[in-house]
CSV table of C-alpha atoms and ligand atoms in Angstrom, one decimal:
chain,number,residue,atom,x,y,z
I,1,MET,CA,-16.5,-12.8,37.9
I,2,ILE,CA,-19.8,-10.9,38.1
I,3,TYR,CA,-22.9,-12.9,37.3
I,4,ALA,CA,-25.9,-10.7,36.6
I,5,ALA,CA,-29.4,-12.1,35.9
I,6,ASN,CA,-31.8,-10.0,34.0
I,7,LEU,CA,-35.2,-11.5,34.7
I,8,LYS,CA,-36.9,-8.9,32.4
I,9,CYS,CA,-40.7,-9.2,32.5
I,10,ASN,CA,-40.6,-12.7,33.9
I,11,HIS,CA,-41.6,-14.1,37.4
I,12,THR,CA,-44.5,-13.3,39.6
I,13,LYS,CA,-44.0,-12.4,43.3
I,14,LYS,CA,-44.5,-16.0,44.2
I,15,SER,CA,-42.3,-17.6,41.6
I,16,TYR,CA,-39.6,-15.1,42.3
I,17,ALA,CA,-39.8,-15.9,46.0
I,18,ASP,CA,-39.1,-19.6,45.1
I,19,TYR,CA,-36.4,-18.6,42.6
I,20,ALA,CA,-34.6,-16.3,45.1
I,21,LYS,CA,-34.7,-18.9,47.9
I,22,LYS,CA,-33.3,-21.6,45.6
I,23,LEU,CA,-30.6,-19.3,44.2
I,24,SER,CA,-29.6,-17.9,47.6
I,25,ASN,CA,-29.4,-21.4,49.1
I,26,GLY,CA,-27.3,-22.5,46.2
I,27,LEU,CA,-24.7,-19.8,46.8
I,28,SER,CA,-22.3,-20.8,49.5
I,29,GLN,CA,-22.0,-17.4,51.1
I,30,ASN,CA,-23.0,-13.8,50.6
I,31,SER,CA,-21.9,-13.1,47.1
I,32,ASN,CA,-21.6,-9.5,46.0
I,33,SER,CA,-20.7,-10.8,42.5
I,34,VAL,CA,-24.2,-12.2,41.9
I,35,ILE,CA,-26.8,-9.6,41.1
I,36,VAL,CA,-30.4,-10.4,40.2
I,37,PHE,CA,-32.7,-7.9,38.5
I,38,PRO,CA,-36.3,-9.0,39.1
I,39,PRO,CA,-39.5,-7.3,38.0
I,40,PHE,CA,-40.5,-4.5,40.4
I,41,THR,CA,-43.6,-6.3,41.6
I,42,ALA,CA,-41.5,-9.3,42.7
I,43,LEU,CA,-38.8,-7.4,44.6
I,44,SER,CA,-38.3,-8.9,48.1
I,45,GLU,CA,-37.5,-7.4,51.4
I,46,ASP,CA,-35.8,-10.6,52.5
I,47,LYS,CA,-32.0,-10.9,52.8
I,48,PHE,CA,-30.3,-13.2,50.2
I,49,ASN,CA,-26.8,-14.3,49.4
I,50,PHE,CA,-27.0,-12.2,46.2
I,51,THR,CA,-27.7,-8.5,45.5
I,52,GLN,CA,-31.1,-7.4,44.2
I,53,GLY,CA,-31.0,-4.7,41.6
I,54,ALA,CA,-33.5,-2.6,39.7
I,55,GLN,CA,-34.1,-3.1,36.0
I,56,ASN,CA,-35.3,0.5,35.7
I,57,PHE,CA,-36.1,3.7,37.7
I,58,TYR,CA,-37.2,7.2,37.1
I,59,PRO,CA,-34.5,9.8,37.9
I,60,ALA,CA,-36.4,11.5,40.7
I,61,GLN,CA,-37.1,10.7,44.4
I,62,ASN,CA,-40.8,10.7,43.8
I,63,GLY,CA,-43.4,12.9,42.1
I,64,SER,CA,-46.0,13.1,39.3
I,65,TYR,CA,-44.5,10.5,37.0
I,66,THR,CA,-47.3,8.1,36.3
I,67,GLY,CA,-46.2,4.5,36.1
I,68,GLU,CA,-42.7,5.2,37.2
I,69,ILE,CA,-40.6,4.1,40.2
I,70,GLY,CA,-38.5,6.7,42.0
I,71,SER,CA,-35.5,6.3,44.3
I,72,GLN,CA,-37.8,6.5,47.4
I,73,MET,CA,-39.4,3.3,46.3
I,74,LEU,CA,-36.1,1.6,45.6
I,75,GLU,CA,-34.8,2.6,49.0
I,76,GLU,CA,-37.6,0.7,50.7
I,77,PHE,CA,-36.0,-2.5,49.2
I,78,GLU,CA,-32.4,-1.2,49.9
I,79,ILE,CA,-31.7,-1.2,46.2
I,80,THR,CA,-28.4,0.4,45.4
I,81,THR,CA,-27.7,-1.3,42.1
I,82,VAL,CA,-29.4,-0.3,38.9
I,83,MET,CA,-29.3,-1.2,35.2
I,84,ILE,CA,-29.3,1.6,32.7
I,85,GLY,CA,-29.3,1.6,28.9
I,86,HIS,CA,-30.6,-1.9,28.2
I,87,SER,CA,-31.4,-2.2,24.5
I,88,GLU,CA,-35.0,-3.2,25.3
I,89,ARG,CA,-35.5,0.1,27.2
I,90,ARG,CA,-33.7,2.1,24.5
I,91,ALA,CA,-36.2,0.4,22.0
I,92,LEU,CA,-39.1,1.8,24.1
I,93,GLY,CA,-37.8,5.3,23.6
I,94,GLU,CA,-35.1,5.9,26.2
I,95,ASP,CA,-32.8,8.2,24.3
I,96,GLU,CA,-29.3,9.5,25.1
I,97,PRO,CA,-30.4,12.6,27.0
I,98,PHE,CA,-32.8,10.6,29.2
I,99,LEU,CA,-30.2,7.9,29.8
I,100,LYS,CA,-27.8,10.6,30.8
I,101,ALA,CA,-30.4,12.0,33.2
I,102,LYS,CA,-30.7,8.5,34.7
I,103,PHE,CA,-27.0,8.0,34.8
I,104,ASP,CA,-26.4,11.4,36.6
I,105,TYR,CA,-29.2,10.7,39.1
I,106,ALA,CA,-27.7,7.3,39.9
I,107,VAL,CA,-24.3,8.9,40.3
I,108,SER,CA,-25.8,11.5,42.7
I,109,LYS,CA,-27.1,8.6,44.8
I,110,GLY,CA,-23.7,6.7,44.7
I,111,TRP,CA,-25.5,3.7,43.2
I,112,ASP,CA,-23.7,0.8,41.4
I,113,ILE,CA,-24.5,1.1,37.8
I,114,ILE,CA,-24.6,-1.5,35.1
I,115,TYR,CA,-24.6,0.5,31.9
I,116,CYS,CA,-25.6,-1.4,28.8
I,117,ILE,CA,-24.4,-0.6,25.4
I,118,GLY,CA,-24.6,-2.6,22.1
I,119,GLU,CA,-25.1,-2.3,18.4
I,120,ASP,CA,-27.9,-3.7,16.1
I,121,ASP,CA,-27.2,-6.1,13.3
I,122,ILE,CA,-27.1,-3.5,10.6
I,123,THR,CA,-24.4,-1.6,12.4
I,124,HIS,CA,-22.6,-4.9,13.1
I,125,MET,CA,-22.8,-5.9,9.4
I,126,ASN,CA,-21.5,-2.7,8.1
I,127,GLY,CA,-18.5,-2.8,10.4
I,128,SER,CA,-19.2,0.4,12.4
I,129,THR,CA,-19.6,-1.2,15.9
I,130,LYS,CA,-16.7,0.6,17.5
I,131,GLU,CA,-17.8,4.1,16.3
I,132,PHE,CA,-21.3,3.3,17.5
I,133,LEU,CA,-20.2,2.1,20.9
I,134,SER,CA,-17.9,5.2,21.2
I,135,ASP,CA,-20.9,7.4,20.7
I,136,GLN,CA,-22.9,5.5,23.3
I,137,LEU,CA,-20.1,5.8,25.8
I,138,ALA,CA,-19.6,9.5,25.2
I,139,ASN,CA,-22.9,10.0,27.0
I,140,ILE,CA,-21.6,9.0,30.5
I,141,ASP,CA,-18.8,9.6,32.9
I,142,LEU,CA,-16.5,6.7,32.3
I,143,ASN,CA,-14.5,7.6,35.4
I,144,TYR,CA,-17.5,7.0,37.8
I,145,GLU,CA,-16.1,4.6,40.4
I,146,ASN,CA,-19.2,2.4,40.7
I,147,LEU,CA,-19.6,1.8,37.0
I,148,VAL,CA,-19.8,-1.6,35.3
I,149,ILE,CA,-20.3,-1.6,31.5
I,150,ALA,CA,-22.2,-4.4,29.9
I,151,TYR,CA,-21.5,-5.0,26.2
I,152,GLU,CA,-24.6,-6.6,24.7
I,153,PRO,CA,-24.8,-6.8,20.9
I,154,ILE,CA,-28.6,-6.6,20.2
I,155,TRP,CA,-28.3,-9.2,17.4
I,156,ALA,CA,-27.1,-11.8,20.0
I,157,ILE,CA,-29.7,-11.1,22.7
I,158,GLY,CA,-32.3,-13.8,23.1
I,159,THR,CA,-31.3,-15.6,19.9
I,160,GLY,CA,-29.4,-18.5,21.4
I,161,ASN,CA,-26.4,-17.4,19.4
I,162,SER,CA,-23.8,-15.6,21.3
I,163,ALA,CA,-21.3,-13.4,19.5
I,164,LYS,CA,-18.0,-15.2,18.6
I,165,VAL,CA,-15.3,-15.2,21.3
I,166,GLU,CA,-12.9,-13.4,18.9
I,167,PHE,CA,-15.4,-10.6,18.3
I,168,ILE,CA,-16.3,-10.2,22.0
I,169,THR,CA,-12.5,-10.1,22.8
I,170,GLU,CA,-11.9,-7.4,20.2
I,171,ILE,CA,-14.8,-5.3,21.5
I,172,LEU,CA,-14.1,-5.7,25.2
I,173,ASP,CA,-10.4,-4.8,24.5
I,174,PHE,CA,-11.6,-1.7,22.6
I,175,ILE,CA,-13.9,-0.6,25.5
I,176,SER,CA,-11.2,-1.3,28.1
I,177,SER,CA,-8.9,1.0,26.1
I,178,LYS,CA,-11.3,3.8,27.0
I,179,CYS,CA,-11.9,3.1,30.7
I,180,SER,CA,-11.1,0.9,33.7
I,181,ALA,CA,-14.6,-0.1,34.6
I,182,PRO,CA,-15.3,-3.8,34.9
I,183,LEU,CA,-16.8,-5.2,31.7
I,184,LEU,CA,-19.6,-7.7,31.2
I,185,TYR,CA,-20.6,-9.5,28.1
I,186,GLY,CA,-24.3,-10.3,27.5
I,187,GLY,CA,-26.1,-11.9,24.6
I,188,SER,CA,-27.2,-15.6,24.8
I,189,VAL,CA,-24.8,-16.6,27.5
I,190,ASN,CA,-25.6,-20.1,28.6
I,191,ILE,CA,-24.1,-23.3,30.1
I,192,THR,CA,-22.5,-24.3,26.8
I,193,ASN,CA,-20.6,-21.1,26.1
I,194,ILE,CA,-19.8,-19.7,29.6
I,195,ASP,CA,-16.4,-21.3,29.8
I,196,GLU,CA,-15.1,-19.7,26.6
I,197,ILE,CA,-16.6,-16.3,27.5
I,198,LYS,CA,-15.2,-16.4,31.0
I,199,ALA,CA,-11.8,-17.1,29.6
I,200,ILE,CA,-11.7,-13.8,27.7
I,201,LYS,CA,-9.0,-11.7,29.4
I,202,SER,CA,-10.9,-8.4,29.5
I,203,CYS,CA,-14.3,-10.0,30.5
I,204,ASP,CA,-15.1,-9.5,34.2
I,205,GLY,CA,-18.5,-11.1,34.1
I,206,VAL,CA,-21.7,-11.8,32.2
I,207,LEU,CA,-25.2,-10.4,32.0
I,208,VAL,CA,-27.5,-13.3,31.5
I,209,GLY,CA,-31.1,-13.1,30.3
I,210,THR,CA,-33.0,-16.2,29.2
I,211,ALA,CA,-30.6,-18.7,30.8
I,212,SER,CA,-31.0,-17.0,34.2
I,213,TRP,CA,-34.8,-17.3,34.5
I,214,ASP,CA,-34.5,-20.7,36.0
I,215,ALA,CA,-32.6,-20.6,39.3
I,216,ASP,CA,-31.0,-24.1,38.8
I,217,LYS,CA,-29.8,-23.1,35.3
I,218,PHE,CA,-28.4,-19.8,36.6
I,219,LEU,CA,-26.7,-21.6,39.5
I,220,GLU,CA,-25.1,-24.1,37.0
I,221,ILE,CA,-23.6,-21.2,35.1
I,222,ILE,CA,-22.3,-19.5,38.3
I,223,LYS,CA,-20.9,-22.8,39.5
I,224,LYS,CA,-18.9,-23.4,36.3
I,225,GLY,CA,-17.2,-20.1,37.2
P,1,PEP,C1,-30.3,-9.5,28.0
P,1,PEP,O1,-31.3,-9.1,27.5
P,1,PEP,O2,-29.7,-8.7,28.8
P,1,PEP,C2,-29.7,-10.8,27.7
P,1,PEP,C3,-28.4,-10.9,27.8
P,1,PEP,O3,-30.6,-11.7,27.2
P,1,PEP,P1,-30.2,-13.2,26.7
P,1,PEP,O4,-29.2,-13.8,27.7
P,1,PEP,O5,-31.5,-13.9,26.6
P,1,PEP,O6,-29.6,-13.0,25.3
C-alpha cells in the first residue's frame, strides 16, 4: 500500500520539521511507500523514513517564470516524486495542455509521478464519470513506468464524506482496464474508512489530505494498513 500525504497549503517550516520528525520516527524503517507533499517553504534537506515529494513544479529547469519552482530547485532537496493534476491546481487554471507539458517534463526527468484525476459533482450526478476520466487519461502516456494514478472525485475531497466503496471499486476497475499503473483513491480518507478502502482489490494506496495534516493521525492510518 502507498500512503501519500497532501499537506496542501498547511504547515510552516517549523511545524513541518516537528511533523516530519514525528512521522519518520513512527515509521519502523525507510518506507518508500509513504510519501509526503509539504509546501515548498517547508521542504527539508534532512533524511527521513519517508519520501518527500513536490505538490507542484514548473516544467523547466529554471528561468523567467515568476513565482514558479523549476527542477533545479527541486534537485536541491533531492525531490524525484511529483504530483500533477490535482483538482485544486486544475481549478487555478492548469489546463490539459499545461498538465501534459508538466507530465512530459517529469517523464524526461524520470521522476515518479502521482497523476490526479477526478470528476466534479455534476459529472458524477449525470453518470458520465467514466467518459470524463477517459478524457483526462488521454492526455498522458499511461505506459510510463513511474506513473501512479490517483482517482480523487472532487465532490469527496475535503468533505468528510468519502465515495462509497462500490463506486470506488467500479471506477478503479475501470481505470485498471486501461493501464497497469498502481492506483490510489483520494477523497476524505480517514481512520474510520481506511480499512474498507484498503480492502478494494484494485486499490494500491491512498492519497490523504485533511487526515494527514497531523502526523499522529496519518501514522494511525498507515499503521492500520
Ligand atoms: C486531496 O485533496 O488530495 C484530498 C484527498 O483531500 P481530503 O483527504 O481532505 O479529502
